[in-house]
Amino acid sequence: MHKKLFIPGPVDVAPDVLEKMAGPMIGHRSKEASALQRGISDKMRKVFNTKEEILLSTSSGTGLMEGAIRSCTAKRAAVFGVGAFGKRWYEMALMNNVPADLYEVEWGTAITPEMVDEVLATGKYDLITITHNETSTGIMNPVEEIAEVMKKYPGVVYCLDTVSSMGGTKIDVDELGVDICITSSQKALALPPGMAVCSFSKKAVERATTVPHRGLYFDLLAIYDYIQKKDYQYPSTPSLSHMFAMDYQLDKMLAEGLDNRYKRHVECAELVRDWARKYFELFTDEKYLSNTLTVIKNTRGINVGDLNKELGKRGYQISNGYGKMKEETFRIAHMAECTKEDLQALLKEIEDILGL
Ligand SMILES: Cc1ncc(COP(=O)(O)O)c(C=O)c1O
């Protein structure tokens, strides 16, 4: 039996989108491939709210995160962490011999603009990374306020991880002054895992030209240059099956209307938050709650594994807490094509299993 997924990625993919993955192959050096990939970039610009270039990568989001910090740090990177995925970015820097420092806050809390200002005022850094939506803690960082601070530091390349939020909540990349905004296919974009997407600003291009060792597969400048010269064809063979599905899914998203999509996500989030407040507690600082997933404090000491097993028999799956919070919290994702009705059905099953 298929379990309906309420985990923060991979998410359920609509059958008509999945079908597109099974289409016949085309040559990756054909005009058809150029048109397909150019079209995806044009549509992605609408989702990202950017006039800058869009790069597509046959990898998950981690690949582009690694590429961004390696390709665009000339001096030193400041990594702001609010949970597991911020820290991951720091590890990538270390493994690539990129000088970096990690600035962390307590799990469940957000980064403040003051903190960013204080760190950048040292003049030590020429790149920062921020997690927009931290999937381990359910924090959505105050990027609008951080954008105000970033205006003071035009020489700093700003990388934003929107892996678990792009397509589920409005992110105005150009307005926020983000240079490299990264997302993955398997979350709010409602596609199978295996593709990542990022915006790549002119500032990022200029910076990368000053960095001598950018790697090869994830050299973002090489990808950028290649798609300019070869009409949106990529240096290596991309996952064309994903491209077919992505192009189709973007049409569906634009037909739904991005604002309608974001509104649906907020309504779903509010439903789950209210439920969590009634029966448990929210783990995350109320001021910075994610619109795509809710992290719930396990105040009743339930066995999350057992709950999930029972849910599995009924055709549903939620997520335990991330890493060190495996038993202390559990997570319900409400992203991609998820509806209020889907969530109501899930929550009813949980109430029934737990006798709430
Ligand atoms: C916030 C965040 N950043 C980065 C990643 C890593 O992305 P991927 O698994 O696509 O490499 C994830 C994955 O869950 C994530 O949630």
mmCIF file of C-alpha atoms and ligand atoms in Angstrom:
data_model
loop_
_atom_site.group_PDB
_atom_site.id
_atom_site.type_symbol
_atom_site.label_atom_id
_atom_site.label_comp_id
_atom_site.label_asym_id
_atom_site.label_seq_id
_atom_site.Cartn_x
_atom_site.Cartn_y
_atom_site.Cartn_z
ATOM 1 C CA MET A 1 0.000 0.000 0.000
ATOM 2 C CA HIS A 2 1.316 3.468 -0.820
ATOM 3 C CA LYS A 3 1.787 5.565 2.280
ATOM 4 C CA LYS A 4 0.703 9.165 1.831
ATOM 5 C CA LEU A 5 3.773 11.189 2.745
ATOM 6 C CA PHE A 6 3.678 13.938 5.345
ATOM 7 C CA ILE A 7 7.459 13.925 5.698
ATOM 8 C CA PRO A 8 9.536 16.969 4.730
ATOM 9 C CA GLY A 9 10.640 15.447 1.453
ATOM 10 C CA PRO A 10 10.453 13.465 -0.631
ATOM 11 C CA VAL A 11 6.820 14.411 -1.038
ATOM 12 C CA ASP A 12 3.997 12.779 -2.962
ATOM 13 C CA VAL A 13 4.195 13.535 -6.656
ATOM 14 C CA ALA A 14 1.021 13.792 -8.723
ATOM 15 C CA PRO A 15 0.540 10.799 -11.094
ATOM 16 C CA ASP A 16 0.432 13.009 -14.199
ATOM 17 C CA VAL A 17 3.776 14.578 -13.199
ATOM 18 C CA LEU A 18 5.290 11.153 -12.543
ATOM 19 C CA GLU A 19 4.144 10.001 -15.953
ATOM 20 C CA LYS A 20 6.215 12.738 -17.564
ATOM 21 C CA MET A 21 9.335 11.054 -16.163
ATOM 22 C CA ALA A 22 8.618 8.087 -18.431
ATOM 23 C CA GLY A 23 8.676 10.067 -21.680
ATOM 24 C CA PRO A 24 11.034 9.064 -24.520
ATOM 25 C CA MET A 25 14.570 10.472 -24.434
ATOM 26 C CA ILE A 26 15.848 13.344 -26.530
ATOM 27 C CA GLY A 27 19.464 14.206 -27.316
ATOM 28 C CA HIS A 28 20.932 16.462 -24.665
ATOM 29 C CA ARG A 29 22.733 18.456 -27.379
ATOM 30 C CA SER A 30 19.553 19.014 -29.395
ATOM 31 C CA LYS A 31 17.580 22.204 -30.002
ATOM 32 C CA GLU A 32 14.743 20.454 -28.177
ATOM 33 C CA ALA A 33 16.871 20.135 -25.035
ATOM 34 C CA SER A 34 17.828 23.818 -25.266
ATOM 35 C CA ALA A 35 14.201 24.882 -25.592
ATOM 36 C CA LEU A 36 13.106 22.645 -22.711
ATOM 37 C CA GLN A 37 15.832 23.846 -20.343
ATOM 38 C CA ARG A 38 15.538 27.500 -21.368
ATOM 39 C CA GLY A 39 11.798 27.260 -20.732
ATOM 40 C CA ILE A 40 12.345 25.782 -17.272
ATOM 41 C CA SER A 41 14.749 28.591 -16.369
ATOM 42 C CA ASP A 42 12.239 31.213 -17.544
ATOM 43 C CA LYS A 43 9.469 29.672 -15.446
ATOM 44 C CA MET A 44 11.766 29.215 -12.453
ATOM 45 C CA ARG A 45 12.572 32.936 -12.585
ATOM 46 C CA LYS A 46 8.894 33.561 -11.818
ATOM 47 C CA VAL A 47 8.964 31.197 -8.845
ATOM 48 C CA PHE A 48 12.229 32.676 -7.539
ATOM 49 C CA ASN A 49 11.189 36.278 -8.332
ATOM 50 C CA THR A 50 14.496 36.964 -10.011
ATOM 51 C CA LYS A 51 15.856 38.449 -13.208
ATOM 52 C CA GLU A 52 19.170 36.690 -12.643
ATOM 53 C CA GLU A 53 20.292 33.419 -14.213
ATOM 54 C CA ILE A 54 18.875 30.074 -13.128
ATOM 55 C CA LEU A 55 21.126 26.997 -13.016
ATOM 56 C CA LEU A 56 19.745 23.453 -13.043
ATOM 57 C CA SER A 57 21.736 20.639 -11.525
ATOM 58 C CA THR A 58 21.369 16.881 -11.746
ATOM 59 C CA SER A 59 21.984 16.357 -8.046
ATOM 60 C CA SER A 60 20.112 16.999 -4.876
ATOM 61 C CA GLY A 61 20.356 20.434 -3.246
ATOM 62 C CA THR A 62 23.522 19.544 -1.347
ATOM 63 C CA GLY A 63 25.461 19.568 -4.617
ATOM 64 C CA LEU A 64 24.606 23.189 -5.341
ATOM 65 C CA MET A 65 25.204 24.186 -1.712
ATOM 66 C CA GLU A 66 28.699 22.729 -1.917
ATOM 67 C CA GLY A 67 29.212 24.354 -5.321
ATOM 68 C CA ALA A 68 28.085 27.743 -4.033
ATOM 69 C CA ILE A 69 30.354 27.925 -1.002
ATOM 70 C CA ARG A 70 33.328 26.573 -2.941
ATOM 71 C CA SER A 71 32.862 28.570 -6.141
ATOM 72 C CA CYS A 72 32.151 31.924 -4.527
ATOM 73 C CA THR A 73 34.207 32.267 -1.342
ATOM 74 C CA ALA A 74 37.406 34.172 -2.112
ATOM 75 C CA LYS A 75 38.224 35.205 1.459
ATOM 76 C CA ARG A 76 36.161 33.560 4.220
ATOM 77 C CA ALA A 77 32.564 32.367 4.628
ATOM 78 C CA ALA A 78 30.272 33.080 7.585
ATOM 79 C CA VAL A 79 27.825 30.203 7.999
ATOM 80 C CA PHE A 80 24.719 30.902 10.070
ATOM 81 C CA GLY A 81 23.210 27.756 11.497
ATOM 82 C CA VAL A 82 19.830 27.274 13.157
ATOM 83 C CA GLY A 83 19.819 23.484 12.986
ATOM 84 C CA ALA A 84 21.216 20.488 11.137
ATOM 85 C CA PHE A 85 21.333 21.972 7.655
ATOM 86 C CA GLY A 86 23.238 25.138 8.580
ATOM 87 C CA LYS A 87 25.888 22.999 10.185
ATOM 88 C CA ARG A 88 26.037 20.831 7.052
ATOM 89 C CA TRP A 89 27.008 23.915 5.046
ATOM 90 C CA TYR A 90 29.901 24.526 7.430
ATOM 91 C CA GLU A 91 31.089 20.927 7.039
ATOM 92 C CA MET A 92 31.023 21.340 3.255
ATOM 93 C CA ALA A 93 33.251 24.404 3.568
ATOM 94 C CA LEU A 94 35.751 22.513 5.723
ATOM 95 C CA MET A 95 35.817 19.484 3.409
ATOM 96 C CA ASN A 96 36.516 21.770 0.443
ATOM 97 C CA ASN A 97 39.263 23.684 2.191
ATOM 98 C CA VAL A 98 37.155 26.852 2.165
ATOM 99 C CA PRO A 99 37.931 29.071 5.181
ATOM 100 C CA ALA A 100 34.707 29.425 7.193
ATOM 101 C CA ASP A 101 33.277 30.117 10.637
ATOM 102 C CA LEU A 102 30.014 28.755 12.024
ATOM 103 C CA TYR A 103 27.634 30.983 13.984
ATOM 104 C CA GLU A 104 24.887 28.964 15.590
ATOM 105 C CA VAL A 105 21.815 29.708 17.667
ATOM 106 C CA GLU A 106 19.889 27.368 19.911
ATOM 107 C CA TRP A 107 17.697 24.883 17.977
ATOM 108 C CA GLY A 108 14.156 26.208 17.652
ATOM 109 C CA THR A 109 15.243 29.858 17.517
ATOM 110 C CA ALA A 110 16.021 32.109 14.554
ATOM 111 C CA ILE A 111 18.943 34.186 13.366
ATOM 112 C CA THR A 112 18.590 37.866 14.109
ATOM 113 C CA PRO A 113 19.572 40.679 11.738
ATOM 114 C CA GLU A 114 21.710 42.086 14.580
ATOM 115 C CA MET A 115 23.696 38.864 14.657
ATOM 116 C CA VAL A 116 24.367 39.043 10.903
ATOM 117 C CA ASP A 117 25.342 42.708 11.214
ATOM 118 C CA GLU A 118 27.735 42.041 14.067
ATOM 119 C CA VAL A 119 29.465 39.198 12.216
ATOM 120 C CA LEU A 120 29.789 41.075 8.914
ATOM 121 C CA ALA A 121 30.985 44.263 10.612
ATOM 122 C CA THR A 122 34.239 42.415 11.421
ATOM 123 C CA GLY A 123 35.090 42.691 7.706
ATOM 124 C CA LYS A 124 36.407 39.120 7.753
ATOM 125 C CA TYR A 125 33.842 37.635 5.386
ATOM 126 C CA ASP A 126 32.976 37.881 1.707
ATOM 127 C CA LEU A 127 30.205 35.244 1.629
ATOM 128 C CA ILE A 128 27.413 34.239 3.983
ATOM 129 C CA THR A 129 25.075 31.285 4.039
ATOM 130 C CA ILE A 130 21.663 31.266 5.677
ATOM 131 C CA THR A 131 19.066 28.521 5.892
ATOM 132 C CA HIS A 132 15.721 30.077 5.005
ATOM 133 C CA ASN A 133 13.596 27.203 6.262
ATOM 134 C CA GLU A 134 15.341 24.848 8.662
ATOM 135 C CA THR A 135 13.778 21.425 8.196
ATOM 136 C CA SER A 136 15.179 20.039 11.447
ATOM 137 C CA THR A 137 13.647 22.735 13.691
ATOM 138 C CA GLY A 138 10.762 24.264 11.706
ATOM 139 C CA ILE A 139 12.295 27.738 11.779
ATOM 140 C CA MET A 140 11.706 30.169 8.936
ATOM 141 C CA ASN A 141 14.353 32.856 9.351
ATOM 142 C CA PRO A 142 13.430 36.569 9.079
ATOM 143 C CA VAL A 143 15.002 37.098 5.664
ATOM 144 C CA GLU A 144 13.224 40.414 5.042
ATOM 145 C CA GLU A 145 14.900 41.944 8.106
ATOM 146 C CA ILE A 146 18.222 40.328 7.245
ATOM 147 C CA ALA A 147 17.935 41.856 3.740
ATOM 148 C CA GLU A 148 17.998 45.332 5.300
ATOM 149 C CA VAL A 149 21.311 44.533 6.996
ATOM 150 C CA MET A 150 22.768 43.019 3.834
ATOM 151 C CA LYS A 151 22.354 46.370 2.043
ATOM 152 C CA LYS A 152 25.272 47.604 4.172
ATOM 153 C CA TYR A 153 27.561 44.882 2.789
ATOM 154 C CA PRO A 154 27.471 44.978 -1.020
ATOM 155 C CA GLY A 155 30.768 43.080 -1.268
ATOM 156 C CA VAL A 156 29.351 39.994 0.437
ATOM 157 C CA VAL A 157 27.845 37.168 -1.646
ATOM 158 C CA TYR A 158 24.604 36.038 -0.005
ATOM 159 C CA CYS A 159 23.669 32.329 -0.302
ATOM 160 C CA LEU A 160 20.233 31.217 0.858
ATOM 161 C CA ASP A 161 19.127 27.602 1.340
ATOM 162 C CA THR A 162 15.464 27.416 0.351
ATOM 163 C CA VAL A 163 15.525 23.649 -0.128
ATOM 164 C CA SER A 164 12.402 23.071 1.954
ATOM 165 C CA SER A 165 10.543 26.316 1.194
ATOM 166 C CA MET A 166 10.851 27.429 -2.448
ATOM 167 C CA GLY A 167 7.526 26.863 -4.169
ATOM 168 C CA GLY A 168 5.688 26.721 -0.842
ATOM 169 C CA THR A 169 6.169 30.272 0.366
ATOM 170 C CA LYS A 170 6.999 33.518 -1.436
ATOM 171 C CA ILE A 171 10.715 34.183 -1.676
ATOM 172 C CA ASP A 172 11.571 37.400 -3.444
ATOM 173 C CA VAL A 173 15.169 36.590 -4.369
ATOM 174 C CA ASP A 174 16.098 39.927 -5.999
ATOM 175 C CA GLU A 175 14.247 42.021 -3.440
ATOM 176 C CA LEU A 176 16.037 40.154 -0.640
ATOM 177 C CA GLY A 177 19.425 40.711 -2.299
ATOM 178 C CA VAL A 178 20.148 36.990 -2.453
ATOM 179 C CA ASP A 179 22.947 36.058 -4.880
ATOM 180 C CA ILE A 180 22.639 32.271 -4.848
ATOM 181 C CA CYS A 181 19.268 30.863 -3.822
ATOM 182 C CA ILE A 182 19.180 27.072 -3.790
ATOM 183 C CA THR A 183 16.358 24.556 -3.783
ATOM 184 C CA SER A 184 15.737 20.847 -4.415
ATOM 185 C CA SER A 185 13.081 19.146 -6.508
ATOM 186 C CA GLN A 186 11.702 16.790 -3.847
ATOM 187 C CA LYS A 187 10.115 19.284 -1.465
ATOM 188 C CA ALA A 188 7.679 22.134 -2.103
ATOM 189 C CA LEU A 189 8.192 21.905 -5.878
ATOM 190 C CA ALA A 190 6.477 18.491 -5.688
ATOM 191 C CA LEU A 191 8.836 16.548 -7.933
ATOM 192 C CA PRO A 192 10.846 13.357 -7.446
ATOM 193 C CA PRO A 193 14.286 13.785 -5.825
ATOM 194 C CA GLY A 194 17.311 14.169 -8.067
ATOM 195 C CA MET A 195 17.355 17.751 -9.308
ATOM 196 C CA ALA A 196 18.442 21.002 -7.722
ATOM 197 C CA VAL A 197 17.958 24.581 -8.880
ATOM 198 C CA CYS A 198 19.652 27.845 -7.991
ATOM 199 C CA SER A 199 19.664 31.469 -8.972
ATOM 200 C CA PHE A 200 23.092 32.889 -9.754
ATOM 201 C CA SER A 201 23.541 36.664 -9.687
ATOM 202 C CA LYS A 202 26.023 38.794 -11.577
ATOM 203 C CA LYS A 203 27.764 39.479 -8.288
ATOM 204 C CA ALA A 204 28.189 35.734 -7.801
ATOM 205 C CA VAL A 205 29.532 35.406 -11.366
ATOM 206 C CA GLU A 206 32.102 38.141 -10.764
ATOM 207 C CA ARG A 207 33.163 36.631 -7.470
ATOM 208 C CA ALA A 208 33.582 33.138 -8.924
ATOM 209 C CA THR A 209 35.980 34.493 -11.556
ATOM 210 C CA THR A 210 38.359 35.392 -8.685
ATOM 211 C CA VAL A 211 38.253 31.900 -7.121
ATOM 212 C CA PRO A 212 40.849 29.612 -8.735
ATOM 213 C CA HIS A 213 39.789 26.171 -7.456
ATOM 214 C CA ARG A 214 36.060 25.764 -7.929
ATOM 215 C CA GLY A 215 35.981 22.007 -8.429
ATOM 216 C CA LEU A 216 34.539 20.556 -11.612
ATOM 217 C CA TYR A 217 31.004 19.136 -11.493
ATOM 218 C CA PHE A 218 29.703 21.857 -9.189
ATOM 219 C CA ASP A 219 31.762 24.733 -10.589
ATOM 220 C CA LEU A 220 28.849 27.143 -10.785
ATOM 221 C CA LEU A 221 30.741 29.561 -13.024
ATOM 222 C CA ALA A 222 31.473 26.798 -15.544
ATOM 223 C CA ILE A 223 27.785 25.859 -15.587
ATOM 224 C CA TYR A 224 26.797 29.515 -15.967
ATOM 225 C CA ASP A 225 29.248 30.089 -18.846
ATOM 226 C CA TYR A 226 28.222 26.899 -20.596
ATOM 227 C CA ILE A 227 24.510 27.644 -20.634
ATOM 228 C CA GLN A 228 25.194 31.155 -21.988
ATOM 229 C CA LYS A 229 27.302 29.803 -24.839
ATOM 230 C CA LYS A 230 25.242 26.683 -25.602
ATOM 231 C CA ASP A 231 21.704 27.993 -25.278
ATOM 232 C CA TYR A 232 20.832 26.355 -21.956
ATOM 233 C CA GLN A 233 22.530 23.048 -22.573
ATOM 234 C CA TYR A 234 24.592 21.773 -19.650
ATOM 235 C CA PRO A 235 28.251 20.683 -19.457
ATOM 236 C CA SER A 236 27.321 17.126 -18.375
ATOM 237 C CA THR A 237 24.338 14.989 -19.365
ATOM 238 C CA PRO A 238 21.394 16.149 -17.255
ATOM 239 C CA SER A 239 18.485 14.053 -16.024
ATOM 240 C CA LEU A 240 16.198 14.760 -18.937
ATOM 241 C CA SER A 241 13.400 12.745 -17.330
ATOM 242 C CA HIS A 242 13.383 15.226 -14.469
ATOM 243 C CA MET A 243 13.427 18.093 -16.953
ATOM 244 C CA PHE A 244 10.241 16.793 -18.621
ATOM 245 C CA ALA A 245 8.499 16.515 -15.268
ATOM 246 C CA MET A 246 9.814 19.835 -13.964
ATOM 247 C CA ASP A 247 8.663 21.752 -17.016
ATOM 248 C CA TYR A 248 5.189 20.245 -16.711
ATOM 249 C CA GLN A 249 5.001 20.767 -12.949
ATOM 250 C CA LEU A 250 5.996 24.433 -13.319
ATOM 251 C CA ASP A 251 3.090 24.903 -15.727
ATOM 252 C CA LYS A 252 0.777 23.340 -13.156
ATOM 253 C CA MET A 253 2.122 25.572 -10.390
ATOM 254 C CA LEU A 254 1.741 28.719 -12.481
ATOM 255 C CA ALA A 255 -1.789 27.643 -13.444
ATOM 256 C CA GLU A 256 -2.692 27.204 -9.773
ATOM 257 C CA GLY A 257 -1.293 30.719 -9.255
ATOM 258 C CA LEU A 258 1.732 31.159 -7.008
ATOM 259 C CA ASP A 259 -0.160 33.349 -4.536
ATOM 260 C CA ASN A 260 -2.909 30.715 -4.276
ATOM 261 C CA ARG A 261 -0.257 28.094 -3.710
ATOM 262 C CA TYR A 262 1.333 30.105 -0.890
ATOM 263 C CA LYS A 263 -2.080 30.776 0.646
ATOM 264 C CA ARG A 264 -2.835 27.050 0.613
ATOM 265 C CA HIS A 265 0.464 26.401 2.398
ATOM 266 C CA VAL A 266 -0.330 28.965 5.103
ATOM 267 C CA GLU A 267 -3.800 27.487 5.639
ATOM 268 C CA CYS A 268 -2.313 23.995 5.948
ATOM 269 C CA ALA A 269 0.354 25.266 8.356
ATOM 270 C CA GLU A 270 -2.243 26.998 10.538
ATOM 271 C CA LEU A 271 -4.337 23.861 10.710
ATOM 272 C CA VAL A 272 -1.412 21.735 11.910
ATOM 273 C CA ARG A 273 -0.160 24.410 14.329
ATOM 274 C CA ASP A 274 -3.599 24.711 15.951
ATOM 275 C CA TRP A 275 -3.809 20.951 16.294
ATOM 276 C CA ALA A 276 -0.302 20.810 17.794
ATOM 277 C CA ARG A 277 -1.119 23.561 20.292
ATOM 278 C CA LYS A 278 -4.269 21.687 21.321
ATOM 279 C CA TYR A 279 -2.711 18.281 21.916
ATOM 280 C CA PHE A 280 1.037 18.948 22.262
ATOM 281 C CA GLU A 281 3.207 22.079 22.020
ATOM 282 C CA LEU A 282 5.058 23.735 19.193
ATOM 283 C CA PHE A 283 8.785 23.191 19.401
ATOM 284 C CA THR A 284 9.658 26.251 17.358
ATOM 285 C CA ASP A 285 9.706 29.931 18.339
ATOM 286 C CA GLU A 286 6.157 31.119 17.492
ATOM 287 C CA LYS A 287 7.496 34.242 15.767
ATOM 288 C CA TYR A 288 9.352 32.299 13.096
ATOM 289 C CA LEU A 289 7.194 29.322 12.187
ATOM 290 C CA SER A 290 7.737 27.544 8.891
ATOM 291 C CA ASN A 291 4.910 27.491 6.370
ATOM 292 C CA THR A 292 5.967 24.124 4.960
ATOM 293 C CA LEU A 293 6.432 21.961 8.039
ATOM 294 C CA THR A 294 5.590 21.958 11.735
ATOM 295 C CA VAL A 295 7.884 20.602 14.439
ATOM 296 C CA ILE A 296 5.907 19.409 17.449
ATOM 297 C CA LYS A 297 7.262 18.908 20.951
ATOM 298 C CA ASN A 298 6.506 15.398 22.179
ATOM 299 C CA THR A 299 4.995 16.601 25.463
ATOM 300 C CA ARG A 300 2.962 13.382 25.886
ATOM 301 C CA GLY A 301 6.031 11.164 25.647
ATOM 302 C CA ILE A 302 4.496 9.110 22.859
ATOM 303 C CA ASN A 303 6.580 6.572 20.974
ATOM 304 C CA VAL A 304 6.868 8.256 17.601
ATOM 305 C CA GLY A 305 8.146 5.082 15.920
ATOM 306 C CA ASP A 306 5.085 3.122 17.107
ATOM 307 C CA LEU A 307 2.766 5.910 15.993
ATOM 308 C CA ASN A 308 4.315 5.879 12.556
ATOM 309 C CA LYS A 309 4.013 2.100 12.365
ATOM 310 C CA GLU A 310 0.280 2.343 13.103
ATOM 311 C CA LEU A 311 -0.095 5.206 10.661
ATOM 312 C CA GLY A 312 1.716 3.113 8.049
ATOM 313 C CA LYS A 313 -0.950 0.395 8.348
ATOM 314 C CA ARG A 314 -3.516 3.076 7.586
ATOM 315 C CA GLY A 315 -1.585 4.497 4.614
ATOM 316 C CA TYR A 316 0.144 7.522 6.126
ATOM 317 C CA GLN A 317 3.654 8.528 7.148
ATOM 318 C CA ILE A 318 4.941 11.401 9.274
ATOM 319 C CA SER A 319 8.503 12.126 10.433
ATOM 320 C CA ASN A 320 10.249 11.626 13.730
ATOM 321 C CA GLY A 321 12.366 14.468 15.097
ATOM 322 C CA TYR A 322 15.654 15.211 13.359
ATOM 323 C CA GLY A 323 18.926 13.814 14.725
ATOM 324 C CA LYS A 324 19.320 14.568 18.397
ATOM 325 C CA MET A 325 15.597 15.435 18.666
ATOM 326 C CA LYS A 326 14.433 12.078 17.268
ATOM 327 C CA GLU A 327 12.160 11.261 20.222
ATOM 328 C CA GLU A 328 11.695 14.747 21.703
ATOM 329 C CA THR A 329 9.856 16.025 18.659
ATOM 330 C CA PHE A 330 8.002 14.842 15.590
ATOM 331 C CA ARG A 331 7.414 16.589 12.310
ATOM 332 C CA ILE A 332 4.440 16.955 10.026
ATOM 333 C CA ALA A 333 5.147 18.397 6.602
ATOM 334 C CA HIS A 334 2.473 20.362 4.762
ATOM 335 C CA MET A 335 4.088 21.239 1.484
ATOM 336 C CA ALA A 336 3.836 20.692 -2.254
ATOM 337 C CA GLU A 337 0.342 19.505 -3.286
ATOM 338 C CA CYS A 338 -0.854 18.839 0.280
ATOM 339 C CA THR A 339 -4.352 20.096 1.114
ATOM 340 C CA LYS A 340 -6.274 20.854 4.301
ATOM 341 C CA GLU A 341 -8.460 17.828 3.642
ATOM 342 C CA ASP A 342 -5.379 15.581 3.455
ATOM 343 C CA LEU A 343 -4.170 16.936 6.788
ATOM 344 C CA GLN A 344 -7.566 16.644 8.452
ATOM 345 C CA ALA A 345 -7.639 12.972 7.491
ATOM 346 C CA LEU A 346 -4.111 12.432 8.828
ATOM 347 C CA LEU A 347 -4.745 14.229 12.126
ATOM 348 C CA LYS A 348 -7.941 12.262 12.660
ATOM 349 C CA GLU A 349 -5.981 9.018 12.329
ATOM 350 C CA ILE A 350 -3.357 10.264 14.807
ATOM 351 C CA GLU A 351 -6.088 11.213 17.284
ATOM 352 C CA ASP A 352 -7.643 7.797 16.871
ATOM 353 C CA ILE A 353 -4.348 5.914 17.354
ATOM 354 C CA LEU A 354 -3.310 7.966 20.382
ATOM 355 C CA GLY A 355 -6.832 8.127 21.866
ATOM 356 C CA LEU A 356 -6.753 11.930 22.003
HETATM 357 C C1 LIG B 1 16.910 22.889 4.733
HETATM 358 C C2 LIG B 1 17.598 21.836 3.960
HETATM 359 N N1 LIG B 1 18.769 22.121 3.398
HETATM 360 C C3 LIG B 1 19.444 21.217 2.673
HETATM 361 C C4 LIG B 1 18.968 19.937 2.515
HETATM 362 C C5 LIG B 1 19.722 18.957 1.696
HETATM 363 O O1 LIG B 1 19.054 18.831 0.486
HETATM 364 P P1 LIG B 1 19.179 17.545 -0.447
HETATM 365 O O2 LIG B 1 18.746 16.370 0.343
HETATM 366 O O3 LIG B 1 18.283 17.892 -1.606
HETATM 367 O O4 LIG B 1 20.612 17.464 -0.847
HETATM 368 C C6 LIG B 1 17.747 19.579 3.088
HETATM 369 C C7 LIG B 1 17.224 18.212 2.959
HETATM 370 O O5 LIG B 1 16.333 17.784 3.634
HETATM 371 C C8 LIG B 1 17.053 20.556 3.828
HETATM 372 O O6 LIG B 1 15.872 20.263 4.381
#
